[in-house]
PDB file of C-alpha atoms in Angstrom:
ATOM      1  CA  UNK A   4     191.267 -18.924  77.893  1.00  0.00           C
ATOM      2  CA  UNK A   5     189.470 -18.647  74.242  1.00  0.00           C
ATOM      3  CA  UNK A   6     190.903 -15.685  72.288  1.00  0.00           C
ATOM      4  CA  UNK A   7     187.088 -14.574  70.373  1.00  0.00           C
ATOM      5  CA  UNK A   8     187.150 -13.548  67.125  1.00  0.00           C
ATOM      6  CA  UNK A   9     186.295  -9.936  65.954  1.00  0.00           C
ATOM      7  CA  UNK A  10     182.571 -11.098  64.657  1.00  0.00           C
ATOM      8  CA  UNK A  11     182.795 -12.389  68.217  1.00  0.00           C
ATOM      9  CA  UNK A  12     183.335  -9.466  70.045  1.00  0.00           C
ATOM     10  CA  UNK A  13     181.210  -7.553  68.095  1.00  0.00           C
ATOM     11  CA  UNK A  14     178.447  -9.169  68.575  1.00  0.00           C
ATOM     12  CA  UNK A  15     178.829  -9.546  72.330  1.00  0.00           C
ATOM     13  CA  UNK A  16     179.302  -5.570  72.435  1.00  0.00           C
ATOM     14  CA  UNK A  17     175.893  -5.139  70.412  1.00  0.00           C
ATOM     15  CA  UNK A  18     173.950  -7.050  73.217  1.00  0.00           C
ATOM     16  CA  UNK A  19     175.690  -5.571  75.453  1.00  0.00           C
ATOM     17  CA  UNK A  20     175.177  -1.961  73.973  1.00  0.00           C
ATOM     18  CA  UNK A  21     170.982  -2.744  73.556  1.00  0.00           C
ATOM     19  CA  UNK A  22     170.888  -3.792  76.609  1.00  0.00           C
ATOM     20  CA  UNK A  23     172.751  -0.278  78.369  1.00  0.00           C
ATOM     21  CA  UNK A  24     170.680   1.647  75.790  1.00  0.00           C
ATOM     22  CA  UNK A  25     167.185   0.421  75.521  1.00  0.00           C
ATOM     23  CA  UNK A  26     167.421  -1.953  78.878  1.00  0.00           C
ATOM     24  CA  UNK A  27     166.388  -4.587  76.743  1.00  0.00           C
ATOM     25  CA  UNK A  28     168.159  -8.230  77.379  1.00  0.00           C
ATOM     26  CA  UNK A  29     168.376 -11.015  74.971  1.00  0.00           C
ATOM     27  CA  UNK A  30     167.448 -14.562  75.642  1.00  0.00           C
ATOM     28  CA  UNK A  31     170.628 -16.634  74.254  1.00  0.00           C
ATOM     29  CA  UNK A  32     167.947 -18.244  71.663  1.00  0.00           C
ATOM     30  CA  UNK A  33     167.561 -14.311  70.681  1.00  0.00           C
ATOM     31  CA  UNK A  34     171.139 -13.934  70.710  1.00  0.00           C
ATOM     32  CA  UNK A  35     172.195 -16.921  68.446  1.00  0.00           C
ATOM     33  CA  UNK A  36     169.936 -15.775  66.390  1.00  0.00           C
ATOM     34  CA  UNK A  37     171.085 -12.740  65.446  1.00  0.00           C
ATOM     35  CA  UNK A  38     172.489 -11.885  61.831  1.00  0.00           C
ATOM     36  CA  UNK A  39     174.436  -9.467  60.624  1.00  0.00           C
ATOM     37  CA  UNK A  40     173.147  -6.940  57.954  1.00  0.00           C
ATOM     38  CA  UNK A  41     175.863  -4.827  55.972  1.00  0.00           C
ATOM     39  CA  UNK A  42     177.308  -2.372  56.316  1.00  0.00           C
ATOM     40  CA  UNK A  43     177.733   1.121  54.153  1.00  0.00           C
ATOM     41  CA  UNK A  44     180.481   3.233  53.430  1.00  0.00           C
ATOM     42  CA  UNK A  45     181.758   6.005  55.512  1.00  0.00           C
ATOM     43  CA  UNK A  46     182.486   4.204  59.331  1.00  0.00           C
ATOM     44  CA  UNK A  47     184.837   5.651  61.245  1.00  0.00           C
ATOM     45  CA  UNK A  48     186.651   2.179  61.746  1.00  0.00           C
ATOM     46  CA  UNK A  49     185.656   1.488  58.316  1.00  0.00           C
ATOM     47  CA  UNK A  50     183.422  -0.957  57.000  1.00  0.00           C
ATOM     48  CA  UNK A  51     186.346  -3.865  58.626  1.00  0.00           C
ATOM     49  CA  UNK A  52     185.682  -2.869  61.696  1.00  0.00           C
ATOM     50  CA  UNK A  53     182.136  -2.129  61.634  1.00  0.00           C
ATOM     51  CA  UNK A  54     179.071  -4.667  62.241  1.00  0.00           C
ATOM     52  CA  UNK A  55     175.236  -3.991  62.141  1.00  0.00           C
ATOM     53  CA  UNK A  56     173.118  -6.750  63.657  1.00  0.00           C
ATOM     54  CA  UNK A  57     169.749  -7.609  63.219  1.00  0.00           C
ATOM     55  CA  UNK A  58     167.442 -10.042  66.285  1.00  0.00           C
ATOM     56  CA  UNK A  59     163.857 -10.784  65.003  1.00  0.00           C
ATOM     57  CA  UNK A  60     161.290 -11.208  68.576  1.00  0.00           C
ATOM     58  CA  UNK A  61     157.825 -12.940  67.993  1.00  0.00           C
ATOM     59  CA  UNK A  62     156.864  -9.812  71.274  1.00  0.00           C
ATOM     60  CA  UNK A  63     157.863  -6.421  72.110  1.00  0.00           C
ATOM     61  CA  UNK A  64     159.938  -7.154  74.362  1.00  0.00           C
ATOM     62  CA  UNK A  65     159.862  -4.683  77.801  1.00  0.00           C
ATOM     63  CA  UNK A  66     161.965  -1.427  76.998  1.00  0.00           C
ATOM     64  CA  UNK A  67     162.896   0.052  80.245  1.00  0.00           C
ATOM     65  CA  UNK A  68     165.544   2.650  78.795  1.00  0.00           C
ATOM     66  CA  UNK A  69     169.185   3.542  79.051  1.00  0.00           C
ATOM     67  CA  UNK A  70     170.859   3.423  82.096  1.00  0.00           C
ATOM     68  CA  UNK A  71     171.809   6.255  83.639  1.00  0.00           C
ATOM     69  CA  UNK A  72     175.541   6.100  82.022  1.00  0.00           C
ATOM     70  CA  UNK A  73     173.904   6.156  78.378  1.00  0.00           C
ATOM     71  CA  UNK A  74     171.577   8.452  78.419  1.00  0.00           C
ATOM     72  CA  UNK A  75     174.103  10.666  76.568  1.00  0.00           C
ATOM     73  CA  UNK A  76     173.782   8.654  73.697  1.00  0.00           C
ATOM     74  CA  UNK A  77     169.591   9.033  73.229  1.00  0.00           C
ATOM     75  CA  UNK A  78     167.681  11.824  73.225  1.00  0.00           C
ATOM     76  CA  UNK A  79     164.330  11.805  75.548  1.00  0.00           C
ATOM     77  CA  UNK A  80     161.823  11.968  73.133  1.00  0.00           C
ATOM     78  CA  UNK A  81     163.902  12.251  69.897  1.00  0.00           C
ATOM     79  CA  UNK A  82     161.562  10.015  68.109  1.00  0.00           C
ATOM     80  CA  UNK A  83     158.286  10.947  69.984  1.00  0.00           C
ATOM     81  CA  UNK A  84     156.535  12.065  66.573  1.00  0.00           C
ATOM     82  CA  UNK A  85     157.181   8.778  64.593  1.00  0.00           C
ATOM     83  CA  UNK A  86     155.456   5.103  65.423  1.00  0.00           C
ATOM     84  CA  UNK A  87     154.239   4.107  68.918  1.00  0.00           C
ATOM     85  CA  UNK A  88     155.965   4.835  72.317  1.00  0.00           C
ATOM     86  CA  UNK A  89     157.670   1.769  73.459  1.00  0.00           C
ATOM     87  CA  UNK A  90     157.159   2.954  77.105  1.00  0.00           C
ATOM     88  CA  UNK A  91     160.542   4.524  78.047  1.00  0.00           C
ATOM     89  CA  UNK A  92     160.432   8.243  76.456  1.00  0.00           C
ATOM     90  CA  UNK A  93     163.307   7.725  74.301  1.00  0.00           C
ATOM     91  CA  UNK A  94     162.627   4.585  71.975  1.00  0.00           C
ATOM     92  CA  UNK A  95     159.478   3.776  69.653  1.00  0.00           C
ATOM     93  CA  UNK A  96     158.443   0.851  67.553  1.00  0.00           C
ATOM     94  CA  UNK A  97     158.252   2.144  64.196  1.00  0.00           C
ATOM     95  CA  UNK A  98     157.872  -0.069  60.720  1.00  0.00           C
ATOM     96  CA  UNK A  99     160.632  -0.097  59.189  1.00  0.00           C
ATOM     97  CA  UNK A 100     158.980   1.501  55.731  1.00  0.00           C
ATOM     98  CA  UNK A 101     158.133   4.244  57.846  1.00  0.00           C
ATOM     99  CA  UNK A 102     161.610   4.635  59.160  1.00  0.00           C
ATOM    100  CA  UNK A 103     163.212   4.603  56.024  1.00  0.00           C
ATOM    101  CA  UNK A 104     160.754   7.652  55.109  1.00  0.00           C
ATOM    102  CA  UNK A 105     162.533  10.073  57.500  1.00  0.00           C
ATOM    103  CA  UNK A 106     164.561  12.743  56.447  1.00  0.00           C
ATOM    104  CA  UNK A 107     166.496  12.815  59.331  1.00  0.00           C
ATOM    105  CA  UNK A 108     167.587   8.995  59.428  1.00  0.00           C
ATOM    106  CA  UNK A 109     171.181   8.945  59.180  1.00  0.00           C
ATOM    107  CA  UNK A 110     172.804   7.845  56.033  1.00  0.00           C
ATOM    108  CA  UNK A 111     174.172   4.904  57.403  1.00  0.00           C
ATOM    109  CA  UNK A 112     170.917   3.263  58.626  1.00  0.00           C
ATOM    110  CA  UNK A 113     169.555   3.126  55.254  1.00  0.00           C
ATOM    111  CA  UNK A 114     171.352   0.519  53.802  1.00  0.00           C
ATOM    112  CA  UNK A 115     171.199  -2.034  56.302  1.00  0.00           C
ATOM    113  CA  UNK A 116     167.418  -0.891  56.577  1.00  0.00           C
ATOM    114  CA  UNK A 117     166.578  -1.121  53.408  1.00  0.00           C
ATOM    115  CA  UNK A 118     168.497  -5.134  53.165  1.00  0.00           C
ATOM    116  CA  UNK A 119     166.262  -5.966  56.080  1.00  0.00           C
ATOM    117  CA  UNK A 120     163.233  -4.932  54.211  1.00  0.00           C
ATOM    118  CA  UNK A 121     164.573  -7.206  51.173  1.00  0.00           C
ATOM    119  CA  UNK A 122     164.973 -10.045  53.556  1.00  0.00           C
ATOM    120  CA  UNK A 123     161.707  -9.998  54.680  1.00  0.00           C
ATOM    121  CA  UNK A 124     160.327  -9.533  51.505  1.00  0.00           C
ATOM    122  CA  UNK A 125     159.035  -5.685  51.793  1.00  0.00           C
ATOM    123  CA  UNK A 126     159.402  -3.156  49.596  1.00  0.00           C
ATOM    124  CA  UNK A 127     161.026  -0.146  50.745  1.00  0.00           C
ATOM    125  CA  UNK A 128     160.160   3.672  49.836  1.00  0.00           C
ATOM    126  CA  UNK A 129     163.272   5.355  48.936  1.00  0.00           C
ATOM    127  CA  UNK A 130     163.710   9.531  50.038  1.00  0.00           C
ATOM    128  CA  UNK A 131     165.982  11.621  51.713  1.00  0.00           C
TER     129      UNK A 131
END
């Protein structure tokens, strides 16, 4: 059996992990074409052991939310007052500009937001 490597694993658990949280499952086209956007300071693991990924869809794909073992790790309606419902009560589509706007986004998001923007070729609004 094929040992994986960490990159590997990691991205295996992020499927995996959007898939338990948002019910939403990846094509393997979507999945091998996933990148990897970087990562700040501060993760528990460290920044070694850490990996933010990044899948752009041509469609919104169907969000059926968490299963009933994740639920823990939303919060129904946490994000009810920013962009447009994505049909589940706990996720919503929101451009990424807009995102990066919030006061309450957590440090961590901002830098691998705010790459993404780059890559696409957006500017992004600093605060917070």
């Amino acid at each position: 059996m094929k040992s994986l490597s960490f990159d590997d694993e990691a991205r295996a658990t992020a499927v995996k992990e959007l898939l338990e949280e948002t019910g939403v499952e990846l094509s393997e086209a979507s999945v091998a074409s996933m990148f990897e956007l970087p990562v700040g300071e501060g993760h528990w693991w460290g920044e070694e052991f850490h990996r933010n990924y990044c899948v752009v869809l041509q469609d919104f794909p169907t969000v059926t939310g968490p299963e009933k073992t994740s639920r823990h790790e939303v919060v129904r309606g946490g994000v009810a007052k920013i962009g447009q419902p994505a049909g589940d009560g706990y996720h919503s589509w929101v451009p990424l500009q807009h995102l990066l706007e919030q006061d309450d986004l957590l440090s961590k998001c901002r830098l691998p937001l705010t790459s993404l923007l780059e890559k696409l070729g957006m500017q992004a609004e600093q605060s917070g």
